[in-house]
Structure formats: C-alpha cells, structure tokens
Short mmCIF file of C-alpha atoms in Angstrom, two decimals:
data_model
loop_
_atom_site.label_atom_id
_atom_site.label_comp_id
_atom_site.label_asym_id
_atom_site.label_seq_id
_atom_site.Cartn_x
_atom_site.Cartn_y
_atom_site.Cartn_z
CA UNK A 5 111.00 117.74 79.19
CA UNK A 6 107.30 118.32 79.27
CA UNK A 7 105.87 116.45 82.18
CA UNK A 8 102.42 115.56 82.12
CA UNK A 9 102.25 114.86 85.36
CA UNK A 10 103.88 116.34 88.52
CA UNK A 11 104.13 115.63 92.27
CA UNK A 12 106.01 117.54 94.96
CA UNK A 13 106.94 116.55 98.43
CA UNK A 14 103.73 114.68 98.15
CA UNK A 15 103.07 112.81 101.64
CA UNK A 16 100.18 110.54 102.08
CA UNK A 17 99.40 109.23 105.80
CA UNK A 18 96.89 106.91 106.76
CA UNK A 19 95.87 106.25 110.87
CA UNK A 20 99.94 105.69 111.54
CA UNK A 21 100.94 104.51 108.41
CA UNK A 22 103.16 106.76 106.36
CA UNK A 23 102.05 105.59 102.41
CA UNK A 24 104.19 108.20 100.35
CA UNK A 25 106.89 109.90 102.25
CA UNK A 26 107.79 113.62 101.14
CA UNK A 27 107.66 112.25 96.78
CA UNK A 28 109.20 114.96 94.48
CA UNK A 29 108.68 113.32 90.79
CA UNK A 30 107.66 114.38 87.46
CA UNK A 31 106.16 112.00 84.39
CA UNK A 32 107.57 113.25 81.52
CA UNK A 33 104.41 113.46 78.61
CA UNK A 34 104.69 110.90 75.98
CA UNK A 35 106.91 108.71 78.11
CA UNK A 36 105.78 104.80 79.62
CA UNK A 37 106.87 104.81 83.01
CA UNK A 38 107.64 101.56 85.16
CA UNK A 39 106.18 102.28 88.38
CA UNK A 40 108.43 99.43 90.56
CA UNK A 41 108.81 98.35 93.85
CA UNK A 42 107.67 95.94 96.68
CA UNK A 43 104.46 95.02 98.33
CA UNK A 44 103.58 98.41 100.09
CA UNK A 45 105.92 100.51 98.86
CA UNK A 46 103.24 102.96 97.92
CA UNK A 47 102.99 102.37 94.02
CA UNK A 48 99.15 102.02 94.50
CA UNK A 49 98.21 105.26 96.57
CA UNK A 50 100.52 107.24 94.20
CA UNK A 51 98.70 106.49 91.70
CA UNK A 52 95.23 107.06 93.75
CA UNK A 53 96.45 110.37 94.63
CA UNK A 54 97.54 111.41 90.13
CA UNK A 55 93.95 110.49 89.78
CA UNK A 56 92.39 112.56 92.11
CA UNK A 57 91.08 109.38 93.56
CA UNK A 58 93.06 110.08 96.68
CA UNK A 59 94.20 113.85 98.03
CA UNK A 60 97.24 114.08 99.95
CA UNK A 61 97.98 114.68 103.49
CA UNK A 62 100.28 117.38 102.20
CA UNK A 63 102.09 118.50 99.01
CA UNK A 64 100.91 119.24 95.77
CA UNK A 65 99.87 117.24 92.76
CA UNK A 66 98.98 118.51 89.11
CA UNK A 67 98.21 116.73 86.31
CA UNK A 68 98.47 118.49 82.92
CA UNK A 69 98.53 121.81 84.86
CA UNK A 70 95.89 121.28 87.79
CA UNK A 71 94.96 119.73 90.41
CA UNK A 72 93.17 116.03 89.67
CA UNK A 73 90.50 115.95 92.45
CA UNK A 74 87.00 116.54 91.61
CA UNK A 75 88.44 118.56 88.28
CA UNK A 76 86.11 117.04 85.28
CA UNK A 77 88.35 118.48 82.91
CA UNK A 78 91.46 116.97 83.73
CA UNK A 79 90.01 113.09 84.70
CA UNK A 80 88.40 113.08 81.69
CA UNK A 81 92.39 113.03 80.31
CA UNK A 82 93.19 110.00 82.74
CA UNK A 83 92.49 106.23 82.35
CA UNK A 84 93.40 104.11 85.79
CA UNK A 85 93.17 100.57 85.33
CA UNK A 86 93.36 99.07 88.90
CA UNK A 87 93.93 95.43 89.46
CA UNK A 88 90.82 93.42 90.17
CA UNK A 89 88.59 96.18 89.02
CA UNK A 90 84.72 96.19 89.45
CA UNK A 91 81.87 97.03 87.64
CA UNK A 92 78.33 97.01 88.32
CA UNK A 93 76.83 93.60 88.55
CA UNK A 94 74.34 93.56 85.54
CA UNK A 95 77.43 94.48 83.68
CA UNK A 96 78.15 92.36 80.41
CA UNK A 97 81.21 92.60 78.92
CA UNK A 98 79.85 95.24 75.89
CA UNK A 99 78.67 97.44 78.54
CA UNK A 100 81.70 97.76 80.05
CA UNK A 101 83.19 99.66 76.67
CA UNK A 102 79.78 101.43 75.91
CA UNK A 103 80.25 102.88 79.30
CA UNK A 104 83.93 103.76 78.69
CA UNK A 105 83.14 104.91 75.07
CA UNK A 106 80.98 107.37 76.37
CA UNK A 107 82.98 108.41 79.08
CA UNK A 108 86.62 109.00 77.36
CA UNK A 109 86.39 112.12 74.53
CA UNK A 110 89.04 109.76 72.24
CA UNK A 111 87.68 106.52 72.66
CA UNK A 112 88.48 103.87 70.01
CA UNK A 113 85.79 101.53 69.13
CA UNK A 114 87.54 100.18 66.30
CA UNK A 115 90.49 98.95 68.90
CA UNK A 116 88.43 97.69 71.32
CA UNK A 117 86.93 95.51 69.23
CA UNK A 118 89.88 93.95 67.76
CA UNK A 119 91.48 93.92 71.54
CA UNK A 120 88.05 91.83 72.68
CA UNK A 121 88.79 89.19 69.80
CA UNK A 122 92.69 88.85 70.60
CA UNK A 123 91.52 88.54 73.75
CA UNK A 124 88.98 86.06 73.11
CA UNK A 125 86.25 88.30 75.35
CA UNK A 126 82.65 86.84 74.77
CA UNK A 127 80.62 90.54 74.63
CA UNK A 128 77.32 89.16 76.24
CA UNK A 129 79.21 87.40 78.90
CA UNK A 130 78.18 89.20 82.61
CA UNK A 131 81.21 90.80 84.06
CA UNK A 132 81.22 89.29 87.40
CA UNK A 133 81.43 85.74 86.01
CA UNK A 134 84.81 85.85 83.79
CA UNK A 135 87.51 84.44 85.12
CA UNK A 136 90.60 86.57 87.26
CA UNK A 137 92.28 86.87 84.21
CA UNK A 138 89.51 87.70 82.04
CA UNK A 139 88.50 90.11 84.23
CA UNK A 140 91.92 91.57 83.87
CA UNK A 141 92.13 91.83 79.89
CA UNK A 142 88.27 93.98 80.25
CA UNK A 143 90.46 96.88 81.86
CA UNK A 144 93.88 95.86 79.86
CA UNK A 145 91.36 96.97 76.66
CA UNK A 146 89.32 99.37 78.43
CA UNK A 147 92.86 101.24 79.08
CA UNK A 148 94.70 100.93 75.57
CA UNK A 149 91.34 101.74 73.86
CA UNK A 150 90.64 104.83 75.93
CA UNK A 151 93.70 106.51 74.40
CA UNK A 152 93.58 108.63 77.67
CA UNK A 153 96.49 111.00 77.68
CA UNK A 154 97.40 109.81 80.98
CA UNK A 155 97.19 106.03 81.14
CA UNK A 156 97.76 104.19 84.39
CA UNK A 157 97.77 100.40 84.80
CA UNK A 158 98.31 99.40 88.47
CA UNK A 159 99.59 95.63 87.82
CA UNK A 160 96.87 94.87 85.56
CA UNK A 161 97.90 91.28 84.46
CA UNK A 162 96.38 89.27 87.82
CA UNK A 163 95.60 86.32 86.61
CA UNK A 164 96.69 86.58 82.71
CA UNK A 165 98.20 83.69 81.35
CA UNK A 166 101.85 84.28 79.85
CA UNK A 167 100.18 84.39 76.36
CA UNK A 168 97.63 86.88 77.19
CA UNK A 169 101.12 88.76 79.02
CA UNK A 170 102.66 88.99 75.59
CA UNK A 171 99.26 90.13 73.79
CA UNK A 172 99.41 93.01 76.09
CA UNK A 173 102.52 94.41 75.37
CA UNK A 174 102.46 93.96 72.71
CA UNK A 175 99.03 95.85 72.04
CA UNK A 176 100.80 98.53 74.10
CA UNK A 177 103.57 98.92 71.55
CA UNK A 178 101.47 98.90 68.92
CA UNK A 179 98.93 101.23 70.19
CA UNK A 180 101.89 103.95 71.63
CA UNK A 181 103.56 103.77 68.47
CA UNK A 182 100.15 105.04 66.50
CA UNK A 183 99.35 107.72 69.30
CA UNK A 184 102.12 108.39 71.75
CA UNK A 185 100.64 108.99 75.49
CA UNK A 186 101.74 109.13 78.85
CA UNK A 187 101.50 105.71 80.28
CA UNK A 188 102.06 104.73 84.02
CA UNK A 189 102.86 100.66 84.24
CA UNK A 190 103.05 99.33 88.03
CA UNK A 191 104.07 95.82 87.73
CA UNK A 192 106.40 93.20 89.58
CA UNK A 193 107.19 91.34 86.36
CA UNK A 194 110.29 93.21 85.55
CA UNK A 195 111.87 91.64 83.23
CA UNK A 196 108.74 90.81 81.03
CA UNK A 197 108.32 95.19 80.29
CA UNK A 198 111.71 96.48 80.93
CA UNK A 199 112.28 97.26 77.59
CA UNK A 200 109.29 98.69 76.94
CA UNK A 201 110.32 101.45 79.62
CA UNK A 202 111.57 104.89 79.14
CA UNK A 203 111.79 105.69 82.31
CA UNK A 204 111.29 103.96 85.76
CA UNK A 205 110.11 105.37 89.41
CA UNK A 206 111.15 102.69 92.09
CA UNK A 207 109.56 103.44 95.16
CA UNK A 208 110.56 101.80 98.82
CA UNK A 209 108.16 102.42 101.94
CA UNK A 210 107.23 105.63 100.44
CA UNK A 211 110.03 106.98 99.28
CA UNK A 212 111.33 107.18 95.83
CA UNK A 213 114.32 104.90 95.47
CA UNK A 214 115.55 105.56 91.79
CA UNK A 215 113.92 107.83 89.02
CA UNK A 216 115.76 107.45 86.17
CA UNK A 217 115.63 107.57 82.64
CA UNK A 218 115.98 103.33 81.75
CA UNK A 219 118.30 102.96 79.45
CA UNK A 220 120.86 105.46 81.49
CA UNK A 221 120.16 102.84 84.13
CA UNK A 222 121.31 99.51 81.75
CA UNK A 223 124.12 101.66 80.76
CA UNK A 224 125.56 102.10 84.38
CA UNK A 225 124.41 98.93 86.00
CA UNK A 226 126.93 95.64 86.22
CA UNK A 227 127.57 92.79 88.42
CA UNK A 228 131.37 91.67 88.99
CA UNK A 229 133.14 88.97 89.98
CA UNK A 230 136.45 88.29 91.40
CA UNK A 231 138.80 88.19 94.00
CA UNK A 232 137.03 89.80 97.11
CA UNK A 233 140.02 92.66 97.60
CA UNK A 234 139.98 93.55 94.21
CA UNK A 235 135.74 93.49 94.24
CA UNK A 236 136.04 95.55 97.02
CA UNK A 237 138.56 98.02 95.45
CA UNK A 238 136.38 98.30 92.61
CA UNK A 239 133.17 98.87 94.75
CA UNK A 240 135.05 101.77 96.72
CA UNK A 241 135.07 104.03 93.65
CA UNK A 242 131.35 103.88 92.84
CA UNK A 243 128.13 102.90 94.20
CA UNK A 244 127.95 98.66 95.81
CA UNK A 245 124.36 97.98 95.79
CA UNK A 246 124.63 94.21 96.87
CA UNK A 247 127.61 91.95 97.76
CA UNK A 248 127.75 88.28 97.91
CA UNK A 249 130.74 86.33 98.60
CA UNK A 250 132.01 82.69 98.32
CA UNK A 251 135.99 81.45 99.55
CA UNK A 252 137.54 84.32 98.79
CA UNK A 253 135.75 85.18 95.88
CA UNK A 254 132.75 88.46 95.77
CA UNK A 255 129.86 88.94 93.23
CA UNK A 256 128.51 92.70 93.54
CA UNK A 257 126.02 94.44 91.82
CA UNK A 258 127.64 98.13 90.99
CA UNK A 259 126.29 101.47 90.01
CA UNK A 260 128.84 103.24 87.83
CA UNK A 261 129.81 106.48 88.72
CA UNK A 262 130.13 107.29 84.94
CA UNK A 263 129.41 104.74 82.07
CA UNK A 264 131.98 105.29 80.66
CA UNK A 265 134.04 103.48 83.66
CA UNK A 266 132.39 100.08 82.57
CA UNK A 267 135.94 99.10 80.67
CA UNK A 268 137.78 99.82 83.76
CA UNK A 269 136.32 96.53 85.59
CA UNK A 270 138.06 94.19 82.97
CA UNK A 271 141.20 96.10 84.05
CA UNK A 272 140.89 95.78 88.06
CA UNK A 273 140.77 91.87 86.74
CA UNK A 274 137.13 91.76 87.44
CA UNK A 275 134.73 89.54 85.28
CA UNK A 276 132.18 92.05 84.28
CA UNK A 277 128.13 90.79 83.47
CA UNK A 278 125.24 92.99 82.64
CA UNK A 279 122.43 93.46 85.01
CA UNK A 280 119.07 93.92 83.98
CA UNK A 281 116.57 96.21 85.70
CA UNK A 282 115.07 93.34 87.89
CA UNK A 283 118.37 92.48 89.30
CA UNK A 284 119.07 96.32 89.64
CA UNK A 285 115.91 97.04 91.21
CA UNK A 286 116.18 93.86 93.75
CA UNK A 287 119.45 94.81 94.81
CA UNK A 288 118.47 98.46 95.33
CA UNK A 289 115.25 97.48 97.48
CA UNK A 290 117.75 95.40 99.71
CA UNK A 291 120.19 97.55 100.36
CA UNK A 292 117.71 100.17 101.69
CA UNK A 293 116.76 98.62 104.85
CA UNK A 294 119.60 98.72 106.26
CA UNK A 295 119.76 102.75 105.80
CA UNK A 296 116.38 103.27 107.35
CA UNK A 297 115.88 100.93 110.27
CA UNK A 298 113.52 97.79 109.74
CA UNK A 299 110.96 97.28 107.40
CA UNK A 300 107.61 98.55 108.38
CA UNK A 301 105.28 95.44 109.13
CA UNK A 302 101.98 97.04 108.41
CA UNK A 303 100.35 95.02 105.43
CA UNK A 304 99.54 96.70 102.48
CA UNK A 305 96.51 95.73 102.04
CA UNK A 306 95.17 97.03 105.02
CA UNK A 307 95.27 100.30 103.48
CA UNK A 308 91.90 100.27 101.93
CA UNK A 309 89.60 99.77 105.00
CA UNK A 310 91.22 102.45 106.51
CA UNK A 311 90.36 105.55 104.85
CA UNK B 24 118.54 90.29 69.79
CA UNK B 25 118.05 92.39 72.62
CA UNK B 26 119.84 91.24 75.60
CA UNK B 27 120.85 92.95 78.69
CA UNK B 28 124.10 94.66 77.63
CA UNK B 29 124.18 98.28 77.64
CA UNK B 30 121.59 100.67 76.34
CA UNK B 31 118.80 99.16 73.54
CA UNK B 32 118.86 102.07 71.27
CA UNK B 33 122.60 101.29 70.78
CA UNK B 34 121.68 97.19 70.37
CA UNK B 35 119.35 98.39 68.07
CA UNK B 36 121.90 100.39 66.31
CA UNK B 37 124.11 97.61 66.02
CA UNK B 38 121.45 94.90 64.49
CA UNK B 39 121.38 97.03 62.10
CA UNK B 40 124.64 97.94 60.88
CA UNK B 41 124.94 93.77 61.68
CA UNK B 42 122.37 93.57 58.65
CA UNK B 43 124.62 95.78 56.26
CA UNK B 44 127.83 94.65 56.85
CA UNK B 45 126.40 91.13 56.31
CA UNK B 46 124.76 92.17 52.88
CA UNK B 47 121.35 91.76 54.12
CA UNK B 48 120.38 95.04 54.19
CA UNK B 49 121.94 96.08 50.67
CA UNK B 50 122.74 100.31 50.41
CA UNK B 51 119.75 101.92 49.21
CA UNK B 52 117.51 100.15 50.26
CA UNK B 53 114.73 100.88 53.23
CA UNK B 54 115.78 100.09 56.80
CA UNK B 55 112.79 99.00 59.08
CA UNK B 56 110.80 101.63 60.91
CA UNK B 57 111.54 102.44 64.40
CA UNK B 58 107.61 100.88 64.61
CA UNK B 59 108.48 98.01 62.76
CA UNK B 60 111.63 97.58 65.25
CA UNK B 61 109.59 98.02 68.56
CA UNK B 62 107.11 95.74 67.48
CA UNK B 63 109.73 93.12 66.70
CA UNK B 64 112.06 93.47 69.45
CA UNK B 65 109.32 94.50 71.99
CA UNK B 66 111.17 97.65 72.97
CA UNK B 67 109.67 101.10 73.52
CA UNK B 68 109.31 102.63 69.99
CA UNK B 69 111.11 106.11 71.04
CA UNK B 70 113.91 103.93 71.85
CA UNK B 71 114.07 102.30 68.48
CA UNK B 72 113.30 105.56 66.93
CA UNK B 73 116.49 107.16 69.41
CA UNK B 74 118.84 103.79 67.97
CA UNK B 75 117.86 104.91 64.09
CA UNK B 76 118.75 108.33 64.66
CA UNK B 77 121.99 107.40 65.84
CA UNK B 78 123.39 105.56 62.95
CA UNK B 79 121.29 108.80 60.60
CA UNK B 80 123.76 110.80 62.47
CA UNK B 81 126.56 108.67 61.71
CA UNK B 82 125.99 109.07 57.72
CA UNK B 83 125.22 105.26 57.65
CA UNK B 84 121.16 105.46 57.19
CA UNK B 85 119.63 108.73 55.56
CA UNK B 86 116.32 109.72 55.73
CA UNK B 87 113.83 110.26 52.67
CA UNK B 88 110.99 112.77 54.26
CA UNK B 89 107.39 111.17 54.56
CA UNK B 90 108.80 107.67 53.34
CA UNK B 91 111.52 106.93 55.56
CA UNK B 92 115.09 106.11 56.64
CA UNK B 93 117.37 104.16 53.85
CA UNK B 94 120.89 102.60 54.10
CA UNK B 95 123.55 105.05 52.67
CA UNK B 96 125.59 104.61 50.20
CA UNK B 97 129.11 103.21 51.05
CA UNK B 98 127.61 102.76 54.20
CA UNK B 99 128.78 98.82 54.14
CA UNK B 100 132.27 100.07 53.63
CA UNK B 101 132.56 102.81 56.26
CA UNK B 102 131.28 100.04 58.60
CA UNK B 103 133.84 97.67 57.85
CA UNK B 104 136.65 100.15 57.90
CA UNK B 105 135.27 100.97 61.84
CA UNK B 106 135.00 97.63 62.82
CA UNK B 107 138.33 96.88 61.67
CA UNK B 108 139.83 99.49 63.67
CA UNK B 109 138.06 97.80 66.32
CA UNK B 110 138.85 94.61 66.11
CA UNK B 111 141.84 93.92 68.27
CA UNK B 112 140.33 95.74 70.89
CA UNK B 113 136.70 93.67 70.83
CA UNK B 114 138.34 90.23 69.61
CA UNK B 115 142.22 90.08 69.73
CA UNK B 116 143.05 92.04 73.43
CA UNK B 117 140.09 88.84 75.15
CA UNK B 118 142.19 85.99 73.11
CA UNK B 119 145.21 87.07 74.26
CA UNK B 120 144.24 87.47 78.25
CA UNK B 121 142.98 83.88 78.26
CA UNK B 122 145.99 82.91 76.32
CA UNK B 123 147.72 84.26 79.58
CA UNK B 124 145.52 83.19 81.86
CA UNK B 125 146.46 79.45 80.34
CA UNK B 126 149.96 80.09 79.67
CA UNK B 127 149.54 79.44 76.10
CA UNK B 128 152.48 81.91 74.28
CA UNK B 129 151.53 84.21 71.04
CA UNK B 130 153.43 82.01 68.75
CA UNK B 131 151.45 78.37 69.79
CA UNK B 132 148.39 81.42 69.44
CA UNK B 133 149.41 81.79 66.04
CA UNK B 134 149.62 78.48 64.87
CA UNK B 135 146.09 77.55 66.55
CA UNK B 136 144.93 80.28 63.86
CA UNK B 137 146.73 79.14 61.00
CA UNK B 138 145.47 75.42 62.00
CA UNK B 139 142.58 76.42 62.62
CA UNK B 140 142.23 78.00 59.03
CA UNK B 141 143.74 74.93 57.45
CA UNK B 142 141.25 72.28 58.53
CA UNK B 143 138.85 74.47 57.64
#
C-alpha cells in the first residue's frame, strides 16, 4: 500500500493532558478512512496535527512525503472540514467557495454548484446567519468540491437533518467514484457510513484501539448466544470483547481468531449473529477501561483554550 | 441488500449471481458498474469494484475493455450446479437441527415436504 499519509509514535500533550499517546498509523492513498471513537479520544487533534494545524510533542508526521506544518506545498493537497467551522463575518455563502476556489489548485466549480442546490444553500445568504446545519453542508461542499487529495471531515454533519445525512454520502460516493482521494471521516454515526469505509482507525484516550482494513473486521466480528459454559468455551479460543449474561444463558461479542472459524460457533451449539462495526467498536471501547485504569475525566473540550 | 453478514464485496458478489440464477440478469448481457453498485447500495465503490472482480475471477462475469464487465456465458448453469452442491449444507443440515431440537423424526420431515408441495 501507498499511504498518503503517515504518523509514527506521534504523542501530543497538552498542560497534563496526554491527547495522542505514542500513534503509529498509516492512511493508505485512495482509501476513506473512519476515524472512530469516543468523546476525547483524540480523533480531533490527530487530525490537527495531519494538517499541520497542530505539531506534536514528539514523533513524526508526513503527509505525501513531508512534514505538514507551515509546508505550502503539501496543505495546498489537504482539505480539513472541522465541525462548526468559521468564516469571516461579511462572509456570504458565494464567498465562501470563491475563497476556496482560489485557494485549492483542483477546485470544482461545476460541483459546488450543483452541491449548493442539493443542498438548498441561498449564495447571497451571510455565513454567520444559516442555521447549525446549514452551516455544516458550506464545509460538507467546500470539502467534496475541493477534490483535495487529502480530505478530512472531523464530524461534519452537526446539525444536518437525516436527509441532508444521506445527500452527503451519497455526494461522497459519487464524487470518490469520479476521482478517487484519500478521505479521513471522524464521525459517531457508525452505522449510517460503515459501508462506505475501507478502512477504520478507532482511537481510545489516545491510543489507537483497532486499525483495520473494514471489511476484514465484518468478516471476523460475531455475537453468540448460548449456554454460559459453552459461551465461555467458545470465548477461550479467540478474542471476548463484551459479555452479557441472563439465567444461565451469555451473549458475547467475539473477535475470530481466523474467519474462517465463524462455522465452528454453530458447532459449540452457539447461536451465531453478525455484528456490525458500531456494535464492534462499542464493545471494543468498553472493554478497554478495564486494561488501563479509569477513564481520564478531563473534558474534551477543554482542549482548545489550552494551547 | 446489504446487511451486516460477512464482508460486502462478497454480498455484492452474491446479488449478483442472485440476479442470474433468477434470469434477471440474462448471459451476455452488461452487469452494473462497480459505480452504479456503490451508488445503489451506498458502499465504498473499491468495494463493489473488489465484489465484481471476484465473480470475473470465477469465469461467471467477463470483462469487455473500455465498456465493461458482462455475464458469461453458461454462467447461469455453473451457478446452479454450485449452489446445488451447496444446498444441504446452507438449507437441509439448519432443517434438520431444529427438527432435533423439536423432536420431529426425518420421516414426519419428509412428509411435511411432500405436504407441503401438495397444497401448493
């Protein structure tokens, strides 16, 4: 694999606050990646630090073969679409996309215009008084339409209706499948994208959690039910993520050692369901805690007034 | 459609080779693009692209360069003879564990089937 984008035993700390915690990953060029994991896990400032927005307390970040900060060349490549973004206050809605027309080298004017109407975007309209959600489709366009070769969208549906949810996706498809990019997605509603995803970073107080290639992950993921001796039996010989259990009878969310060991289940006299990726990724980020002592209680949001 | 069972490209494989072995996709005809497919199925289009390859390599769709991938010839056939073969294992090996499970024996199973086809 190619990777666009690459980050080793990157560690970001803010006045004792540990953001990102030693992160060794890679985002493979040409790939959407789901970006995934709880309130202050760190999905935010590892994203600030791939666009040079942020530099690390230590470790190394390159993006397309250099380092992001203060390098012209390479942010030039890279579109971050941040929840509640801002814009200058005489902004109108048309200004917004002249401004990003002239600042990204493959702008599409032709898509952005379409993307305003599906979106239903009045261009004279001032910036700062659209709604939450409209606010939210002027980057959701500003980002597809930039065709940046590194796209990053850091939950960029705040306020979006469920309609306006589906638009975007769908304008994501369509717009990967005519020019294939590298796109970082940081969202909490799972299910909505997970099959959208190639590949998917889950990150937990810092630390990366799972980075794995997505449909590996559907193809090794289960929950089963039965008798609690024979759940238990079953667990033993690969990896329990989360167990329930009710009079004598367990639900647990498994990791297959090998796929191909999904049959055997049905054999131990298990009933055998598939788990998505937000049931995988819920069970993961519970069964972490316990590993690592108690959750640290410092707020995410606090992060910004402290740099 | 695309559900939560086990890798998409391989769903995507399968709604396919659904289509020809129920005559909807006729041999020789063009299958849908792996575009087509992620648009419809809202699935990442390498992973519709990675489900089409699949059944390429299987002889079931070929591909015609710069127009794109169409259903093989005998391709219904070759599908039916598989699923055959894998029939008991999908469809008969389930029946009979409930069966079990209920205490029903194969013979009663048996003439359930044949009623069953009767009143049909």
């Amino acid at each position: 694999m190619t990777a666009a984008a690459t980050v080793q035993d990157v560690t970001m700390r803010f006045r004792g606050h540990t953001a990102l915690d030693g992160v060794d990953t890679a985002f493979e060029e040409g790939a959407i990646t789901g970006l995934l994991g709880r309130n202050g896990a760190g999905k935010t400032t590892l994203m600030q630090v791939l666009t040079g927005q942020r530099v690390p307390t230590s470790g190394r970040v390159e993006v397309f073969g250099a380092r992001p900060y203060e390098n012209d060349r390479v942010l030039r490549d890279i579109c971050f679409i941040k929840e509640g973004q801002r814009y200058p206050d005489h902004f109108r809605v048309q200004d917004a996309m002249t401004a990003a027309g002239l600042f990204f080298p493959d702008w599409d004017a032709d898509l952005a215009r379409t993307l305003l109407a599906d979106f239903d975007l009045p261009g004279r309209r001032p910036i700062k008084k659209l709604s939450r959600g409209m606010n939210s489709a002027v980057g959701i366009i500003i980002g597809l339409a930039s065709r940046a070769p590194l796209t990053l969208f850091d939950e960029p549906y705040l306020g979006l209706d469920a309609v306006a949810r589906q638009l975007f996706y769908d304008r994501l498809i369509a717009a990967y499948a005519e020019h294939p990019r590298t796109v970082v997605l940081s969202t909490h509603l799972i299910e909505e994208i997970a099959g959208l995803l190639e590949h998917v970073l889950l990150l937990d107080r810092g630390r990366v959690l799972l980075d794995a290639d997505a449909e590996s992950l559907r193809n090794s993921a289960l929950t089963v039910t039965g008798p609690e001796e024979a759940v238990q039996a079953f667990a033993r010989k690969h990896e329990l993520l989360h167990t329930e259990s009710l009079a004598g009878r367990s639900r647990a969310v498994i990791r297959l050692a090998r796929p191909a060991d999904r049959g055997s289940a049905a054999a131990h006299g298990l009933s055998v369901e598939p788990t998505n990726l937000q049931q995988l990724v819920v069970a993961m980020s519970l069964q972490a805690p316990a590993a690592r002592g108690p959750r640290s209680l410092t707020p995410a949001t606090d992060l910004e007034e402290v740099s | 459609m695309i559900d939560d069972g086990g890798p998409i490209f391989r769903q995507v494989a399968d709604l396919i080779e659904n289509a020809i072995v129920d005559g909807s996709l006729a041999e020789e005809t063009q299958a849908p693009s792996s575009n087509e497919l992620a648009a419809f199925h809202r699935i990442n289009p390498a992973t519709a692209a990675k489900g089409l390859n699949e059944l390429v390599t299987d002889g079931v769709l070929y591909k015609r360069r710069g127009v794109g991938m169409f259903v093989a010839t005998g391709a219904r056939e070759q599908l039916l003879k598989r699923r055959r073969s894998e029939f008991a294992d999908q469809y008969v090996r389930p029946l009979m564990a409930e069966a079990q499970k209920l205490g029903i024996p194969a013979r009663d199973l048996a003439a359930m089937i044949h009623e069953w086809e009767t009143q049909r």
